[in-house]
């Protein structure tokens, strides 16, 4: 089954403790992206990647890192999480350029930083 | 950068009625998409309309695009309680490798 898998689904952590949210897709998609969703603000793009070893900042990249060493994986790294990074995070993938074909989304990771 | 802006922010209707949601965007686009999100879950693609298309249908969904007004509408006909969800429009930024930028969404509630 074609899917984007994020882990974990729920995470509660403390300020400053490094964490990684994994994202994997099984569709051989070139494009992958991370979004955060906050009430009243909609979805905002954090980082995106157009291919292996190619990543770029979205609208809200501060406090996040990503890597794309393999085509299927696109982990989101929070080196020193802070409470303002409490949010619902989504990973998405697309066969090619954003907007030209549909994007597939993971089920989300609800992160709470205390 | 917020590209699409949906209107209204919230919509409550009775089962069987039609629901219309609007989206406005700022810059030129190649394509516009609509997505649906059930509460707290991942987004699901509904329909994609290209900038040279004016209308597109998929089942009970009808999407229109007016590039001169930089706006789109999503019509759900004969709504069902299961259509209760948030609906988002998403656009590229007009470039060949544009990002997918989402609006804030319309929250639709369909009462049985």
Coordinates of N, CA and C in Angstrom, one line a residue:
Chain A
X1 N 0.8 -1.2 0.0 CA 0.0 0.0 0.0 C 0.9 1.2 0.0
X2 N 0.6 2.2 -0.9 CA 1.3 3.4 -1.0 C 1.0 4.3 0.3
X3 N 2.1 4.7 0.9 CA 1.9 5.4 2.1 C 3.1 6.2 2.6
X4 N 2.8 7.2 3.4 CA 3.9 8.0 4.1 C 3.7 7.6 5.6
X5 N 4.8 7.2 6.2 CA 4.7 6.7 7.6 C 5.6 7.6 8.5
X6 N 4.9 8.2 9.5 CA 5.6 9.0 10.4 C 5.7 8.3 11.8
X7 N 6.8 8.5 12.5 CA 6.9 8.0 13.8 C 7.7 8.9 14.7
X8 N 7.3 9.1 16.0 CA 6.1 8.5 16.6 C 4.8 9.3 16.2
X9 N 3.7 8.8 16.6 CA 2.4 9.5 16.4 C 2.2 10.6 17.5
X10 N 2.7 10.2 18.7 CA 2.5 11.2 19.8 C 3.9 11.2 20.6
X11 N 4.2 12.4 21.0 CA 5.5 12.5 21.7 C 5.4 13.7 22.7
X12 N 5.7 13.4 23.9 CA 5.9 14.4 25.0 C 7.3 14.5 25.4
X13 N 7.9 15.6 25.3 CA 9.3 15.7 25.7 C 9.6 17.0 26.5
X14 N 10.8 17.1 27.0 CA 11.1 18.3 27.8 C 12.0 19.2 27.0
X15 N 12.0 20.5 27.4 CA 12.7 21.5 26.7 C 14.2 21.1 26.7
X16 N 14.8 21.2 25.5 CA 16.2 21.0 25.3 C 16.6 19.6 25.0
X17 N 15.7 18.6 25.0 CA 16.1 17.3 24.8 C 15.9 16.9 23.3
X18 N 17.0 16.7 22.6 CA 17.0 16.4 21.2 C 16.1 15.3 20.8
X19 N 15.3 15.5 19.7 CA 14.5 14.4 19.3 C 14.4 14.4 17.7
X20 N 14.1 13.2 17.2 CA 13.9 13.0 15.8 C 12.6 12.4 15.5
X21 N 11.9 13.0 14.5 CA 10.6 12.4 14.0 C 10.9 11.8 12.7
X22 N 10.7 10.6 12.5 CA 11.0 9.9 11.3 C 9.9 10.0 10.3
X23 N 10.2 10.0 9.0 CA 9.3 10.0 7.9 C 9.8 9.1 6.8
X24 N 9.0 8.2 6.3 CA 9.4 7.3 5.3 C 8.2 7.1 4.3
X25 N 8.6 7.1 3.0 CA 7.6 6.9 2.0 C 8.0 5.7 1.1
X26 N 7.0 5.0 0.6 CA 7.3 3.8 -0.2 C 6.9 3.9 -1.7
X27 N 6.8 5.2 -2.1 CA 6.3 5.4 -3.5 C 7.4 5.9 -4.4
X28 N 8.7 5.9 -4.0 CA 9.8 6.4 -4.8 C 9.6 7.8 -5.2
X29 N 9.0 8.6 -4.3 CA 8.8 10.0 -4.6 C 10.1 10.8 -4.5
X30 N 10.2 11.8 -5.3 CA 11.4 12.7 -5.2 C 11.2 13.8 -4.2
X31 N 10.0 14.3 -4.1 CA 9.8 15.5 -3.3 C 9.3 15.0 -1.9
X32 N 9.8 15.6 -0.9 CA 9.3 15.4 0.5 C 9.4 16.7 1.2
X33 N 8.5 16.8 2.2 CA 8.4 18.1 2.9 C 7.8 17.9 4.3
X34 N 8.1 18.8 5.2 CA 7.6 18.8 6.6 C 6.8 20.1 6.8
X35 N 5.6 19.9 7.4 CA 4.7 21.0 7.7 C 4.4 20.9 9.2
X36 N 4.1 22.1 9.8 CA 3.6 22.1 11.1 C 2.2 22.8 11.0
X37 N 1.3 22.3 11.9 CA -0.1 22.8 11.8 C -0.5 23.3 13.2
X38 N -0.8 24.6 13.3 CA -1.2 25.2 14.5 C -2.5 25.9 14.4
X39 N -3.4 25.9 15.4 CA -4.7 26.5 15.4 C -4.6 27.9 14.9
X40 N -5.4 28.2 13.9 CA -5.5 29.6 13.4 C -4.4 30.0 12.4
X41 N -3.4 29.1 12.3 CA -2.3 29.4 11.4 C -2.2 28.5 10.2
X42 N -3.0 27.4 10.2 CA -3.0 26.5 9.1 C -1.7 25.7 9.0
X43 N -1.4 25.2 7.9 CA -0.2 24.4 7.7 C 0.9 25.4 7.2
X44 N 2.1 25.3 7.8 CA 3.2 26.1 7.4 C 4.4 25.1 7.1
X45 N 5.0 25.4 6.0 CA 6.1 24.5 5.6 C 7.4 24.8 6.4
X46 N 8.0 23.7 6.8 CA 9.3 23.9 7.6 C 10.5 23.7 6.7
X47 N 10.6 22.6 6.1 CA 11.7 22.3 5.2 C 11.1 21.4 4.0
X48 N 11.8 21.4 2.9 CA 11.4 20.5 1.8 C 12.7 20.0 1.2
X49 N 12.5 18.9 0.4 CA 13.6 18.3 -0.3 C 13.1 17.9 -1.7
X50 N 13.9 18.2 -2.7 CA 13.5 17.9 -4.0 C 14.2 16.6 -4.5
X51 N 15.2 16.1 -3.8 CA 15.8 14.9 -4.1 C 16.9 14.6 -3.0
X52 N 17.5 13.4 -3.2 CA 18.5 13.1 -2.2 C 19.6 14.1 -2.1
X53 N 20.0 14.5 -0.9 CA 21.0 15.5 -0.6 C 20.6 16.9 -1.0
X54 N 19.4 17.1 -1.4 CA 18.9 18.5 -1.7 C 17.8 18.9 -0.8
X55 N 18.0 19.8 0.1 CA 17.0 20.3 1.0 C 17.0 21.8 1.0
X56 N 15.9 22.4 1.4 CA 15.8 23.8 1.4 C 14.7 24.3 2.4
X57 N 14.9 25.5 2.9 CA 14.1 26.0 4.0 C 12.7 26.4 3.4
X58 N 11.7 26.1 4.3 CA 10.3 26.6 4.0 C 10.1 27.9 4.7
X59 N 8.9 28.1 5.2 CA 8.5 29.4 5.8 C 8.9 29.5 7.3
X60 N 9.0 28.4 8.0 CA 9.3 28.4 9.4 C 10.4 27.4 9.8
X61 N 11.7 27.6 9.3 CA 12.7 26.5 9.5 C 13.4 26.7 10.8
X62 N 13.3 27.8 11.5 CA 14.1 28.0 12.7 C 13.8 27.0 13.8
X63 N 14.9 26.4 14.3 CA 14.8 25.4 15.3 C 14.7 24.0 14.8
X64 N 14.7 23.8 13.5 CA 14.6 22.5 12.9 C 15.8 22.2 12.0
X65 N 16.0 20.9 11.8 CA 17.0 20.4 10.8 C 16.4 19.2 10.1
X66 N 16.8 19.0 8.9 CA 16.4 17.8 8.2 C 17.6 17.2 7.5
X67 N 17.4 16.0 7.0 CA 18.4 15.4 6.1 C 17.8 14.5 5.1
X68 N 18.4 14.3 4.0 CA 17.8 13.4 3.0 C 19.0 12.6 2.4
X69 N 19.3 11.6 3.1 CA 20.4 10.7 2.7 C 19.9 9.6 1.8
X70 N 18.7 9.2 2.0 CA 18.1 8.2 1.1 C 16.8 8.8 0.6
X71 N 16.4 8.3 -0.6 CA 15.2 8.8 -1.2 C 13.9 8.6 -0.4
X72 N 13.8 7.5 0.3 CA 12.6 7.2 1.0 C 12.4 7.9 2.4
X73 N 13.5 8.4 3.0 CA 13.5 8.9 4.3 C 13.8 10.4 4.4
X74 N 13.1 11.0 5.3 CA 13.3 12.5 5.5 C 13.0 12.8 6.9
X75 N 13.9 12.6 7.8 CA 13.7 12.8 9.2 C 13.7 14.3 9.6
X76 N 12.9 14.7 10.6 CA 12.9 16.0 11.1 C 13.6 16.0 12.5
X77 N 14.6 16.8 12.7 CA 15.4 16.9 13.9 C 15.1 18.2 14.6
X78 N 14.8 18.0 15.9 CA 14.8 19.2 16.8 C 15.9 19.1 17.7
X79 N 16.9 19.9 17.5 CA 18.2 19.8 18.3 C 17.9 20.2 19.8
X80 N 17.2 21.2 20.0 CA 16.9 21.7 21.3 C 15.5 22.2 21.4
X81 N 14.5 21.3 21.5 CA 13.1 21.7 21.4 C 12.7 22.7 22.5
X82 N 11.8 23.6 22.1 CA 11.3 24.6 23.0 C 9.7 24.5 23.0
X83 N 9.1 25.0 24.0 CA 7.6 24.9 24.1 C 6.9 25.5 22.8
X84 N 7.5 26.5 22.2 CA 6.8 27.0 21.0 C 6.9 26.1 19.8
X85 N 7.5 25.0 19.9 CA 7.5 23.9 18.9 C 6.5 22.8 19.2
X86 N 5.7 23.0 20.2 CA 4.5 22.2 20.4 C 3.6 22.4 19.3
X87 N 3.3 21.3 18.6 CA 2.5 21.4 17.4 C 2.1 20.1 16.8
X88 N 1.4 20.1 15.7 CA 1.0 18.8 15.0 C 1.9 18.9 13.7
X89 N 2.7 17.9 13.5 CA 3.6 17.9 12.4 C 3.2 16.8 11.4
X90 N 3.4 17.2 10.1 CA 3.0 16.3 9.0 C 4.2 16.3 8.0
X91 N 4.4 15.0 7.6 CA 5.4 14.8 6.5 C 4.6 14.5 5.2
X92 N 5.1 15.0 4.1 CA 4.4 14.8 2.8 C 5.4 14.4 1.8
X93 N 4.9 13.7 0.8 CA 5.7 13.4 -0.4 C 4.9 13.5 -1.7
X94 N 5.7 13.8 -2.7 CA 5.1 14.0 -4.1 C 6.0 13.4 -5.1
X95 N 5.4 12.8 -6.2 CA 6.2 12.2 -7.2 C 7.2 13.2 -7.8
X96 N 6.7 14.4 -8.1 CA 7.6 15.4 -8.7 C 7.1 16.7 -8.2
X97 N 7.5 17.8 -8.8 CA 7.3 19.2 -8.3 C 6.0 19.5 -7.6
X98 N 6.2 20.1 -6.5 CA 5.0 20.5 -5.7 C 4.0 21.2 -6.6
X99 N 2.8 20.8 -6.4 CA 1.7 21.4 -7.1 C 1.4 20.8 -8.4
X100 N 2.3 20.0 -9.0 CA 2.0 19.4 -10.3 C 1.2 18.1 -10.2
X101 N 1.4 17.4 -9.1 CA 0.6 16.2 -8.8 C 0.3 16.2 -7.4
X102 N -0.6 15.2 -7.0 CA -1.0 15.2 -5.6 C 0.1 14.9 -4.6
X103 N 0.0 15.4 -3.4 CA 0.9 15.1 -2.4 C 0.2 14.1 -1.4
X104 N 1.0 13.3 -0.9 CA 0.6 12.3 0.1 C 1.1 12.6 1.5
X105 N 0.2 12.5 2.4 CA 0.6 13.0 3.8 C 0.6 11.8 4.7
X106 N 1.5 11.9 5.7 CA 1.5 11.0 6.8 C 0.4 11.3 7.8
X107 N 0.2 10.5 8.8 CA -0.9 10.6 9.7 C -0.6 11.7 10.8
X108 N 0.6 12.2 10.8 CA 0.8 13.3 11.8 C 1.5 12.8 13.0
X109 N 2.3 13.7 13.6 CA 3.0 13.5 14.9 C 2.6 14.7 15.8
X110 N 1.9 14.4 16.9 CA 1.6 15.4 17.8 C 2.7 15.5 18.9
X111 N 3.4 16.6 18.8 CA 4.5 16.9 19.7 C 4.1 17.9 20.8
X112 N 4.4 17.5 22.0 CA 4.3 18.5 23.1 C 5.6 18.7 23.8
X113 N 6.1 19.9 23.9 CA 7.3 20.2 24.6 C 7.0 21.0 25.9
X114 N 7.4 20.4 27.0 CA 7.1 21.0 28.3 C 8.4 21.6 29.0
Chain B
X1 N 5.2 31.8 3.6 CA 4.2 32.8 3.0 C 2.9 32.1 2.8
X2 N 1.8 32.7 3.2 CA 0.5 32.1 3.1 C 0.0 32.5 1.7
X3 N -0.3 31.5 0.9 CA -0.7 31.7 -0.5 C -2.3 31.7 -0.6
X4 N -2.9 30.6 -0.2 CA -4.3 30.5 -0.3 C -5.0 30.9 1.0
X5 N -6.1 31.5 0.8 CA -6.9 31.9 2.0 C -8.4 31.4 1.7
X6 N -8.8 30.6 2.6 CA -10.2 30.0 2.4 C -11.2 30.9 3.1
X7 N -12.4 30.8 2.5 CA -13.6 31.5 3.0 C -14.8 30.7 2.8
X8 N -15.7 30.5 3.8 CA -15.6 31.0 5.2 C -14.6 30.2 6.0
X9 N -14.3 30.6 7.2 CA -13.5 29.9 8.1 C -14.2 28.6 8.6
X10 N -15.5 28.8 8.8 CA -16.3 27.7 9.3 C -17.7 27.7 8.6
X11 N -18.2 26.5 8.4 CA -19.5 26.4 7.7 C -20.3 25.3 8.3
X12 N -21.5 25.5 8.6 CA -22.3 24.5 9.2 C -23.6 24.3 8.4
X13 N -23.9 23.1 7.9 CA -25.0 22.9 7.1 C -25.7 21.6 7.5
X14 N -26.9 21.4 6.9 CA -27.6 20.1 7.1 C -27.3 19.1 6.0
X15 N -27.4 17.9 6.4 CA -27.2 16.8 5.5 C -28.1 17.0 4.2
X16 N -27.5 16.8 3.1 CA -28.3 16.9 1.8 C -28.1 18.3 1.2
X17 N -27.7 19.3 2.0 CA -27.5 20.6 1.4 C -26.1 20.6 0.6
X18 N -25.9 21.7 -0.2 CA -24.6 21.9 -0.8 C -23.8 22.7 0.0
X19 N -22.5 22.5 -0.1 CA -21.5 23.3 0.7 C -20.5 23.9 -0.3
X20 N -20.3 25.2 -0.2 CA -19.4 25.9 -1.1 C -18.3 26.6 -0.3
X21 N -17.1 26.4 -0.6 CA -16.0 27.0 0.0 C -15.1 27.7 -1.0
X22 N -14.6 28.8 -0.6 CA -13.8 29.6 -1.6 C -12.4 29.8 -1.1
X23 N -11.5 30.0 -2.1 CA -10.1 30.1 -1.9 C -9.6 31.3 -2.7
X24 N -8.8 32.2 -2.1 CA -8.2 33.2 -2.9 C -6.7 33.1 -2.7
X25 N -5.9 33.4 -3.7 CA -4.5 33.4 -3.6 C -3.9 34.6 -4.2
X26 N -2.6 34.7 -4.0 CA -1.9 36.1 -4.3 C -1.1 36.1 -5.6
X27 N -0.3 35.1 -5.8 CA 0.5 35.2 -7.0 C 0.1 34.2 -8.1
X28 N 0.7 34.3 -9.2 CA 0.3 33.4 -10.3 C 0.6 32.0 -10.0
X29 N -0.2 31.1 -10.5 CA 0.0 29.6 -10.1 C 0.0 28.8 -11.4
X30 N 0.5 27.6 -11.3 CA 0.4 26.6 -12.3 C -0.8 25.7 -12.1
X31 N -1.0 25.4 -10.8 CA -2.1 24.5 -10.4 C -2.6 24.8 -9.0
X32 N -3.8 24.4 -8.8 CA -4.4 24.6 -7.5 C -5.0 23.3 -7.0
X33 N -4.9 22.9 -5.8 CA -5.4 21.6 -5.3 C -6.3 21.9 -4.1
X34 N -7.2 20.9 -3.9 CA -8.0 20.9 -2.7 C -7.7 19.6 -1.9
X35 N -7.6 19.8 -0.6 CA -7.3 18.7 0.3 C -8.4 18.7 1.4
X36 N -8.6 17.5 2.0 CA -9.5 17.3 3.1 C -8.7 16.8 4.3
X37 N -9.1 17.2 5.5 CA -8.5 16.7 6.7 C -9.6 16.4 7.7
X38 N -9.6 15.2 8.1 CA -10.5 14.8 9.2 C -9.7 15.1 10.5
X39 N -10.5 15.4 11.5 CA -9.9 16.0 12.7 C -8.6 15.4 13.2
X40 N -7.5 16.2 13.1 CA -6.2 15.8 13.7 C -5.5 14.7 12.8
X41 N -6.0 14.4 11.7 CA -5.4 13.4 10.9 C -4.7 14.0 9.6
X42 N -4.1 13.1 8.9 CA -3.4 13.6 7.7 C -4.3 14.1 6.6
X43 N -3.7 14.9 5.7 CA -4.5 15.5 4.6 C -4.7 14.5 3.5
X44 N -5.8 14.5 2.9 CA -6.1 13.6 1.7 C -6.4 14.5 0.5
X45 N -5.7 14.2 -0.6 CA -5.9 14.9 -1.8 C -7.3 14.7 -2.4
X46 N -8.0 15.8 -2.8 CA -9.3 15.6 -3.4 C -9.3 15.8 -4.9
X47 N -8.7 16.9 -5.3 CA -8.7 17.3 -6.7 C -7.7 18.3 -7.1
X48 N -7.2 18.3 -8.3 CA -6.2 19.2 -8.8 C -6.7 19.9 -10.0
X49 N -6.6 21.2 -10.1 CA -7.1 21.9 -11.3 C -5.9 22.7 -11.8
X50 N -5.7 22.6 -13.1 CA -4.6 23.3 -13.7 C -5.0 24.8 -14.1
X51 N -4.0 25.6 -14.2 CA -4.3 27.0 -14.4 C -5.1 27.3 -15.7
X52 N -5.0 26.4 -16.7 CA -5.7 26.5 -18.0 C -7.1 25.9 -18.0
X53 N -7.5 25.3 -16.8 CA -8.8 24.8 -16.7 C -9.7 25.7 -15.9
X54 N -11.0 25.7 -16.2 CA -11.9 26.5 -15.5 C -12.8 25.8 -14.5
X55 N -13.0 24.5 -14.8 CA -13.9 23.7 -14.0 C -13.5 22.3 -14.0
X56 N -13.7 21.6 -12.9 CA -13.3 20.2 -12.9 C -14.3 19.5 -11.9
X57 N -14.7 18.2 -12.2 CA -15.6 17.5 -11.4 C -15.0 16.2 -11.0
X58 N -15.3 15.8 -9.8 CA -15.0 14.4 -9.3 C -16.0 14.0 -8.3
X59 N -16.9 13.1 -8.8 CA -18.0 12.6 -7.9 C -18.9 13.7 -7.5
X60 N -19.0 14.0 -6.2 CA -19.9 15.1 -5.7 C -19.1 16.4 -5.6
X61 N -17.9 16.4 -6.0 CA -17.1 17.6 -5.9 C -17.1 18.3 -7.3
X62 N -17.2 19.7 -7.2 CA -17.0 20.5 -8.3 C -16.1 21.6 -8.0
X63 N -15.0 21.8 -8.7 CA -14.0 22.9 -8.4 C -14.0 23.8 -9.6
X64 N -14.0 25.1 -9.3 CA -13.9 26.1 -10.4 C -12.6 26.9 -10.1
X65 N -12.0 27.5 -11.1 CA -10.8 28.3 -11.0 C -11.0 29.5 -11.9
X66 N -10.8 30.7 -11.3 CA -10.8 31.9 -12.0 C -9.5 32.6 -11.8
X67 N -8.6 32.5 -12.8 CA -7.2 33.0 -12.6 C -7.2 34.5 -12.7
X68 N -8.2 35.1 -13.3 CA -8.2 36.6 -13.4 C -8.5 37.2 -12.0
X69 N -9.3 36.4 -11.2 CA -9.6 36.9 -9.9 C -8.8 36.2 -8.8
X70 N -7.9 35.3 -9.3 CA -7.1 34.6 -8.4 C -7.9 33.9 -7.3
X71 N -8.9 33.2 -7.7 CA -9.8 32.5 -6.8 C -10.3 31.2 -7.3
X72 N -10.7 30.3 -6.4 CA -11.2 29.0 -6.7 C -12.3 28.7 -5.7
X73 N -13.2 27.9 -6.1 CA -14.3 27.4 -5.2 C -14.4 25.9 -5.3
X74 N -14.8 25.3 -4.2 CA -15.0 23.9 -4.0 C -16.5 23.8 -3.6
X75 N -17.2 23.0 -4.4 CA -18.6 22.8 -4.2 C -18.8 21.3 -3.9
X76 N -19.4 21.0 -2.7 CA -19.7 19.6 -2.4 C -21.3 19.5 -2.5
X77 N -21.7 18.7 -3.4 CA -23.2 18.6 -3.5 C -23.7 17.5 -2.6
X78 N -25.0 17.6 -2.3 CA -25.7 16.6 -1.5 C -24.8 16.1 -0.3
X79 N -24.4 17.0 0.5 CA -23.5 16.7 1.6 C -24.0 15.6 2.5
X80 N -23.0 14.9 3.1 CA -23.3 13.9 4.1 C -22.6 14.2 5.4
X81 N -23.0 13.6 6.5 CA -22.3 13.8 7.7 C -20.9 13.4 7.6
X82 N -20.5 12.4 6.8 CA -19.2 12.0 6.7 C -18.3 13.0 6.0
X83 N -18.9 14.0 5.4 CA -18.1 15.1 4.8 C -17.6 16.1 5.8
X84 N -18.0 16.0 7.0 CA -17.5 16.8 8.1 C -16.0 16.7 8.2
X85 N -15.3 17.8 8.0 CA -13.9 17.8 7.9 C -13.4 19.3 7.7
X86 N -12.1 19.5 7.7 CA -11.6 20.8 7.2 C -11.1 20.6 5.8
X87 N -11.3 21.7 5.0 CA -10.9 21.6 3.6 C -9.9 22.8 3.4
X88 N -8.8 22.4 2.7 CA -7.7 23.3 2.4 C -7.5 23.4 0.9
X89 N -7.2 24.6 0.5 CA -6.7 24.8 -0.9 C -5.2 24.9 -0.8
X90 N -4.5 24.5 -1.8 CA -3.1 24.6 -1.8 C -2.6 25.0 -3.2
X91 N -1.6 25.8 -3.3 CA -1.1 26.3 -4.6 C 0.4 26.1 -4.6
X92 N 0.9 26.1 -5.8 CA 2.3 26.2 -6.0 C 2.6 27.7 -6.1
X93 N 3.8 28.0 -6.3 CA 4.1 29.5 -6.3 C 4.4 29.9 -7.8
X94 N 4.0 29.1 -8.7 CA 4.1 29.5 -10.1 C 5.5 29.1 -10.7
X95 N 6.4 28.7 -10.0 CA 7.7 28.3 -10.5 C 7.7 26.8 -10.8
X96 N 8.7 26.4 -11.6 CA 8.8 25.0 -12.0 C 9.1 24.1 -10.8
X97 N 9.6 24.6 -9.7 CA 9.9 23.8 -8.6 C 9.2 24.4 -7.3
X98 N 8.1 25.0 -7.6 CA 7.4 25.8 -6.5 C 7.1 24.9 -5.3
X99 N 7.0 25.5 -4.2 CA 6.5 24.8 -3.0 C 5.0 24.7 -3.0
X100 N 4.5 23.8 -2.2 CA 3.0 23.7 -2.0 C 2.6 24.5 -0.8
X101 N 1.9 25.5 -1.0 CA 1.5 26.4 0.1 C 0.0 26.3 0.4
X102 N -0.3 26.1 1.6 CA -1.7 25.9 2.1 C -2.3 27.1 2.7
X103 N -3.6 27.2 2.5 CA -4.4 28.2 3.3 C -4.7 27.7 4.6
X104 N -5.5 28.5 5.4 CA -5.8 28.1 6.7 C -7.0 27.2 6.9
X105 N -7.7 27.0 5.8 CA -8.8 26.0 5.8 C -10.2 26.5 6.1
X106 N -11.2 25.7 5.7 CA -12.6 25.9 6.0 C -13.0 24.7 6.8
X107 N -13.6 24.9 8.0 CA -14.1 23.8 8.8 C -15.5 23.6 8.5
X108 N -15.8 22.5 7.9 CA -17.2 22.1 7.5 C -17.8 21.2 8.4
X109 N -19.0 21.5 8.9 CA -19.8 20.6 9.8 C -21.1 20.3 9.1
X110 N -21.3 19.0 8.9 CA -22.6 18.6 8.2 C -23.4 17.8 9.3
X111 N -24.6 18.4 9.6 CA -25.4 17.8 10.6 C -26.4 16.8 10.1
X112 N -26.5 15.7 10.7 CA -27.5 14.7 10.2 C -28.9 15.1 10.4

